[in-house]
Every structure is written in structure tokens, then in C-alpha cells.
Amino acid sequence: MHIFQSTYKLMLNKFIILICTALLTACTTSPTGRSRITLMPDAQIKQMGLQAFNDLKTKKKQDNNIRHKQFVNCIADAITHETGGSWEVVIFADKSLNAFALPGNKIGVHTGLINLVDNADQLAAVIGHEVGHVLAKHSNERMSQKTALSIIQKGAALLSPTTDAGKLALGALGIGGQYGLILPFSRAHESEADIMGLDFMAKAGFDPRESITLWQKMDQASQGAQPAEIMSTHPSHGTRINELSAHMPVALKYYQQAQSIGKKPRCHK
Ligand SMILES: [Zn+2]
């Protein structure tokens, strides 16, 4: 399975290089240095984010608990002070463990997640991660991959293979579309958001080590009765914790620097 996955990932990488050569502007470098394809206009992605957030605000009940608002705003302010830009934060009255950020600088936090965390550092880890997805333009990349994939599939269909090898290749593309191509890139996005989030939280003065506790708590909670919605889109815990641990020395340096210049956000539930 893993061999197949890496084969398809390699195929998509080759295709991306091909597209990048044809359309120079479509190829960009991500904040952690990955080559990636961004075909969509940023303004359009932003508009989609704003629309989605507006829909959520009209459909979902909001949590107007003052203490929750102060807690979440205090954390989000400290983090977005590091990233720049002005961000809107809304708490949704939803018991599931979830938080998200959308293009257009929108952050949503569910009440369930506020109840789960032991301290501000843990929630800072999630908010930093979600903001990382937005700043790294992962939505644009995801939509561009889908476009690239449909071009590959259409191209393969046009060939109308008559040989067994041709049919095999076509079948492989179909399987690749479902399991091979998209999945490894989603994990790449998760890793990137984790590393970016860890740096943001540490630079804002939150203890980056709490990120590991947070993901462990999320993992435990998702195995119990409590729904952990975020886990369905944020898989593979062992890998996540290993990567966070590997990056921890860098993040701890940022944390110590922040502390030394008095960045000690006091955010309490
Ligand atoms: Zn994520």
C-alpha cells in the first residue's frame, strides 16, 4: 500500500513539475520550502472562505460565554500578533472537539475544545496549527491538486487504452485518485501546519511542549464517547508527535526569546 502510495505521489509530483513548466506562475514554494501548485486566484479562495464562515455563523449557534470569549480572544490575539493581519474569531456552541481557520482570516473554535484543554498553551497549539493552514494557502493547493488530478484522469481516458498495460495504468490512476495522490499531500499539509503552528505559539510566548499533551488528549478523547471531529481530517498521531518532538528544540528557542522580552500572555478560562 505504501509503495503504491509513494508511486502515485511521485506521478503527481512529476505532473506538477510539468504544469509548473507550462505555467510558471502556478508554481510556488510553501512556508516550509515545499514546491507546490497553486492554480486558483487567492481572491477567489478568500471569497470562498468568507462565504463559508458567514454560512456557519447563520446556521450554527454561537457561544456567548464571556469567559470563553476572553480566553479564546486572548490566545488568538497573541498568535495573530505574530502572524500579522486582522482575524475574526467566533466560538460556536458545539460540544465536539474542533477548531478551524478559513481563508479570509476567520477562526472558529468549538466550546468542546475549550472544555477539553487544561490551559491556554494547549488551545494556542490548535489555533496556531489552524492559522498555519490558512497562511500556507493549503485550500488553494488542495483545490489545485483536484484540478490537476482531473486533468490526469481526463488525459488517461482520452488515451482509451487497448493493451493490458494501458488498462492497468488507467485503473491505477483511478485508485491513485482516491487513495494515493490526495492522502499523502494532506499529511504534508498537516505536518506543515504543525510546524508553523508550533513556531507561532512559541513566538507568542506559549509553551510549545503543551502541543504534544494537547494532541495526546485529543487522541484519548477521540477513542472515548466524546466526538473529536478534528481527528477525521487530522490523522496519524504517532507521526505528528514525532515531528513535533523533532522540531521542539527550535520552538523552545523561540519560546525562551519570547519570555525574555516579556511575552507572557495571561489567558485564563
Ligand atoms: Zn490541520
Short mmCIF file of C-alpha atoms and ligand atoms in Angstrom, two decimals:
data_model
loop_
_atom_site.label_atom_id
_atom_site.label_comp_id
_atom_site.label_asym_id
_atom_site.label_seq_id
_atom_site.Cartn_x
_atom_site.Cartn_y
_atom_site.Cartn_z
CA MET A 1 0.00 0.00 0.00
CA HIS A 2 2.74 2.41 0.98
CA ILE A 3 4.76 1.55 -2.11
CA PHE A 4 1.71 2.23 -4.29
CA GLN A 5 1.07 5.49 -2.49
CA SER A 6 4.59 6.74 -2.97
CA THR A 7 4.45 5.77 -6.66
CA TYR A 8 1.34 7.87 -7.21
CA LYS A 9 2.75 10.70 -5.18
CA LEU A 10 5.78 10.60 -7.45
CA MET A 11 3.49 10.69 -10.51
CA LEU A 12 1.67 13.74 -9.17
CA ASN A 13 4.97 15.41 -8.35
CA LYS A 14 6.12 14.84 -11.95
CA PHE A 15 2.83 16.21 -13.24
CA ILE A 16 3.16 19.28 -11.01
CA ILE A 17 6.64 19.92 -12.38
CA LEU A 18 5.15 19.63 -15.90
CA ILE A 19 2.39 22.13 -15.10
CA CYS A 20 4.88 24.41 -13.38
CA THR A 21 7.00 24.44 -16.51
CA ALA A 22 3.98 25.28 -18.66
CA LEU A 23 2.50 27.85 -16.30
CA LEU A 24 5.32 29.43 -14.36
CA THR A 25 3.07 31.40 -12.05
CA ALA A 26 1.24 28.26 -10.88
CA CYS A 27 4.28 27.01 -9.04
CA THR A 28 5.14 28.43 -5.63
CA THR A 29 7.14 27.47 -2.57
CA SER A 30 5.35 26.79 0.72
CA PRO A 31 6.49 28.42 4.01
CA THR A 32 8.44 25.28 4.93
CA GLY A 33 10.03 25.06 1.47
CA ARG A 34 7.85 22.54 -0.38
CA SER A 35 7.28 23.04 -4.10
CA ARG A 36 3.57 23.20 -4.64
CA ILE A 37 0.95 24.06 -7.19
CA THR A 38 -1.43 26.96 -6.61
CA LEU A 39 -3.65 27.44 -9.66
CA MET A 40 -6.55 29.28 -8.05
CA PRO A 41 -6.63 33.08 -7.68
CA ASP A 42 -6.14 33.94 -3.99
CA ALA A 43 -9.07 36.39 -4.13
CA GLN A 44 -11.40 33.57 -5.15
CA ILE A 45 -10.20 31.28 -2.34
CA LYS A 46 -10.60 34.13 0.14
CA GLN A 47 -14.15 34.75 -1.10
CA MET A 48 -14.99 31.07 -0.61
CA GLY A 49 -13.63 31.21 2.95
CA LEU A 50 -15.67 34.31 3.78
CA GLN A 51 -18.82 32.74 2.33
CA ALA A 52 -18.31 29.51 4.27
CA PHE A 53 -17.72 31.40 7.53
CA ASN A 54 -20.85 33.52 7.00
CA ASP A 55 -22.89 30.38 6.38
CA LEU A 56 -21.59 28.84 9.60
CA LYS A 57 -22.41 31.99 11.56
CA THR A 58 -26.01 31.95 10.35
CA LYS A 59 -26.50 28.19 10.75
CA LYS A 60 -24.64 27.42 13.97
CA LYS A 61 -25.38 28.67 17.47
CA GLN A 62 -22.63 30.83 18.95
CA ASP A 63 -21.19 30.51 22.44
CA ASN A 64 -21.51 33.93 24.07
CA ASN A 65 -19.96 32.93 27.41
CA ILE A 66 -17.82 35.97 28.36
CA ARG A 67 -15.07 33.89 29.98
CA HIS A 68 -14.80 31.67 26.91
CA LYS A 69 -14.63 34.73 24.66
CA GLN A 70 -11.92 36.38 26.75
CA PHE A 71 -9.93 33.14 26.89
CA VAL A 72 -10.07 32.45 23.14
CA ASN A 73 -9.57 36.09 22.08
CA CYS A 74 -6.58 36.44 24.41
CA ILE A 75 -4.91 33.42 22.75
CA ALA A 76 -5.90 34.31 19.18
CA ASP A 77 -4.71 37.92 19.65
CA ALA A 78 -1.29 36.78 20.87
CA ILE A 79 -0.88 34.36 17.96
CA THR A 80 -2.16 36.63 15.19
CA HIS A 81 0.04 39.42 16.55
CA GLU A 82 2.93 37.17 15.42
CA THR A 83 1.40 36.29 12.05
CA GLY A 84 0.02 39.74 11.22
CA GLY A 85 -3.31 40.62 9.67
CA SER A 86 -6.63 41.14 11.37
CA TRP A 87 -8.58 38.00 12.21
CA GLU A 88 -12.17 37.39 13.25
CA VAL A 89 -12.71 34.78 15.96
CA VAL A 90 -16.06 33.10 16.65
CA ILE A 91 -16.83 30.46 19.28
CA PHE A 92 -19.52 28.00 18.24
CA ALA A 93 -21.73 26.35 20.87
CA ASP A 94 -20.79 22.84 19.80
CA LYS A 95 -19.61 20.09 22.14
CA SER A 96 -17.45 18.40 19.50
CA LEU A 97 -13.67 18.86 19.70
CA ASN A 98 -12.96 21.10 16.78
CA ALA A 99 -11.38 24.34 15.65
CA PHE A 100 -10.72 25.63 12.17
CA ALA A 101 -9.44 28.65 10.28
CA LEU A 102 -10.59 29.75 6.85
CA PRO A 103 -9.08 31.88 4.09
CA GLY A 104 -10.11 35.49 4.66
CA ASN A 105 -8.65 35.33 8.20
CA LYS A 106 -11.51 33.65 10.04
CA ILE A 107 -11.07 31.42 13.09
CA GLY A 108 -13.75 29.16 14.55
CA VAL A 109 -13.43 27.38 17.91
CA HIS A 110 -15.94 24.89 19.32
CA THR A 111 -16.92 25.04 23.01
CA GLY A 112 -16.00 21.34 23.34
CA LEU A 113 -12.36 22.15 22.67
CA ILE A 114 -12.33 24.96 25.26
CA ASN A 115 -13.67 22.47 27.81
CA LEU A 116 -11.05 19.88 26.86
CA VAL A 117 -7.88 21.97 27.22
CA ASP A 118 -6.08 22.31 30.56
CA ASN A 119 -4.51 25.66 29.73
CA ALA A 120 -4.05 28.42 27.15
CA ASP A 121 -0.90 26.80 25.72
CA GLN A 122 -2.89 23.78 24.57
CA LEU A 123 -5.53 25.85 22.79
CA ALA A 124 -2.75 28.02 21.34
CA ALA A 125 -1.34 24.85 19.74
CA VAL A 126 -4.63 24.24 17.88
CA ILE A 127 -5.18 27.87 16.88
CA GLY A 128 -1.55 28.16 15.70
CA HIS A 129 -1.99 24.99 13.63
CA GLU A 130 -5.22 26.19 12.00
CA VAL A 131 -3.78 29.64 11.23
CA GLY A 132 -0.82 27.80 9.70
CA HIS A 133 -3.15 26.04 7.22
CA VAL A 134 -4.51 29.43 6.08
CA LEU A 135 -1.16 31.20 5.81
CA ALA A 136 0.35 28.29 3.88
CA LYS A 137 -2.59 28.52 1.43
CA HIS A 138 -3.45 24.84 1.81
CA SER A 139 -7.01 25.37 0.49
CA ASN A 140 -5.63 26.74 -2.75
CA GLU A 141 -3.19 23.85 -3.05
CA ARG A 142 -5.89 21.27 -2.30
CA MET A 143 -8.21 22.67 -4.96
CA SER A 144 -5.35 22.92 -7.44
CA GLN A 145 -4.47 19.26 -6.81
CA LYS A 146 -8.06 18.27 -7.55
CA THR A 147 -7.88 20.21 -10.81
CA ALA A 148 -4.55 18.60 -11.71
CA LEU A 149 -5.96 15.18 -10.86
CA SER A 150 -8.99 15.62 -13.09
CA ILE A 151 -6.69 16.67 -15.94
CA ILE A 152 -4.62 13.49 -15.41
CA GLN A 153 -7.76 11.34 -15.40
CA LYS A 154 -9.22 13.02 -18.49
CA GLY A 155 -5.86 12.63 -20.22
CA ALA A 156 -5.78 8.93 -19.35
CA ALA A 157 -9.37 8.46 -20.57
CA LEU A 158 -8.54 10.10 -23.91
CA LEU A 159 -5.82 7.53 -24.49
CA SER A 160 -8.51 4.75 -24.44
CA PRO A 161 -6.00 2.03 -23.65
CA THR A 162 -6.44 -1.21 -25.54
CA THR A 163 -3.45 -3.05 -24.13
CA ASP A 164 -3.50 -4.75 -20.73
CA ALA A 165 -0.70 -2.49 -19.55
CA GLY A 166 -2.71 0.55 -20.60
CA LYS A 167 -5.78 -0.65 -18.77
CA LEU A 168 -3.68 -1.35 -15.71
CA ALA A 169 -2.31 2.17 -15.79
CA LEU A 170 -5.79 3.63 -16.11
CA GLY A 171 -7.03 1.57 -13.18
CA ALA A 172 -4.01 2.64 -11.20
CA LEU A 173 -4.85 6.30 -11.81
CA GLY A 174 -8.36 5.71 -10.52
CA ILE A 175 -7.08 4.09 -7.36
CA GLY A 176 -4.41 6.75 -7.12
CA GLY A 177 -7.05 9.43 -7.22
CA GLN A 178 -8.82 8.00 -4.25
CA TYR A 179 -6.02 6.74 -2.05
CA GLY A 180 -2.64 7.57 -3.45
CA LEU A 181 -2.50 11.14 -4.61
CA ILE A 182 -4.60 13.18 -2.24
CA LEU A 183 -3.85 11.45 1.03
CA PRO A 184 -0.07 11.88 1.28
CA PHE A 185 -0.46 15.55 0.39
CA SER A 186 -2.99 16.04 3.16
CA ARG A 187 -0.44 14.64 5.56
CA ALA A 188 2.15 17.04 4.14
CA HIS A 189 -0.29 19.85 4.92
CA GLU A 190 -0.78 18.59 8.46
CA SER A 191 2.96 18.42 9.08
CA GLU A 192 3.45 21.90 7.68
CA ALA A 193 0.61 23.37 9.78
CA ASP A 194 2.03 21.63 12.87
CA ILE A 195 5.50 23.10 12.41
CA MET A 196 4.18 26.57 11.57
CA GLY A 197 1.74 26.46 14.49
CA LEU A 198 4.48 25.38 16.89
CA ASP A 199 6.62 28.36 15.87
CA PHE A 200 3.70 30.81 16.08
CA MET A 201 2.67 29.70 19.57
CA ALA A 202 6.26 29.73 20.84
CA LYS A 203 6.96 33.20 19.39
CA ALA A 204 3.75 34.43 21.07
CA GLY A 205 5.04 33.15 24.42
CA PHE A 206 3.03 29.92 24.78
CA ASP A 207 4.85 26.77 25.90
CA PRO A 208 5.27 24.67 22.72
CA ARG A 209 5.66 21.45 24.73
CA GLU A 210 1.97 21.64 25.58
CA SER A 211 1.18 20.90 21.91
CA ILE A 212 2.20 17.29 22.49
CA THR A 213 -0.06 16.99 25.55
CA LEU A 214 -2.89 18.52 23.55
CA TRP A 215 -2.70 16.02 20.68
CA GLN A 216 -2.42 13.15 23.17
CA LYS A 217 -5.56 14.40 24.91
CA MET A 218 -7.34 14.69 21.57
CA ASP A 219 -6.32 11.15 20.70
CA GLN A 220 -7.61 9.81 24.02
CA ALA A 221 -10.85 11.77 23.75
CA SER A 222 -11.48 10.52 20.24
CA GLN A 223 -11.25 6.92 21.45
CA GLY A 224 -13.92 7.57 24.09
CA ALA A 225 -17.53 8.63 23.74
CA GLN A 226 -16.70 12.27 23.04
CA PRO A 227 -16.63 13.10 19.34
CA ALA A 228 -13.35 14.52 18.05
CA GLU A 229 -14.37 15.94 14.72
CA ILE A 230 -10.93 17.41 14.10
CA MET A 231 -9.43 13.90 14.11
CA SER A 232 -11.26 12.87 10.96
CA THR A 233 -9.33 15.47 8.99
CA HIS A 234 -6.20 15.38 11.15
CA PRO A 235 -4.90 11.79 11.14
CA SER A 236 -1.82 9.82 12.25
CA HIS A 237 -0.90 10.71 15.80
CA GLY A 238 2.38 8.88 16.15
CA THR A 239 3.84 10.72 13.17
CA ARG A 240 2.50 14.05 14.41
CA ILE A 241 4.04 13.68 17.87
CA ASN A 242 7.38 12.52 16.44
CA GLU A 243 7.52 15.53 14.12
CA LEU A 244 6.57 17.96 16.87
CA SER A 245 9.24 16.48 19.13
CA ALA A 246 11.84 16.76 16.39
CA HIS A 247 11.06 20.45 15.89
CA MET A 248 10.81 21.19 19.62
CA PRO A 249 14.39 22.47 20.15
CA VAL A 250 13.79 25.23 17.56
CA ALA A 251 10.40 26.11 19.05
CA LEU A 252 11.84 26.19 22.58
CA LYS A 253 14.40 28.76 21.45
CA TYR A 254 11.57 30.98 20.14
CA TYR A 255 9.71 30.41 23.42
CA GLN A 256 12.71 31.44 25.52
CA GLN A 257 13.28 34.53 23.35
CA ALA A 258 9.61 35.50 23.75
CA GLN A 259 9.78 35.01 27.51
CA SER A 260 12.95 37.09 27.77
CA ILE A 261 11.28 40.07 26.11
CA GLY A 262 8.23 39.80 28.33
CA LYS A 263 5.81 38.00 26.01
CA LYS A 264 3.89 36.05 28.63
CA PRO A 265 0.24 36.03 27.59
CA ARG A 266 -2.02 35.59 30.58
CA CYS A 267 -5.06 33.88 29.14
CA HIS A 268 -7.29 32.08 31.61
CA LYS A 269 -10.53 30.15 31.24
ZN ZN B 1 -4.76 20.51 10.27
#
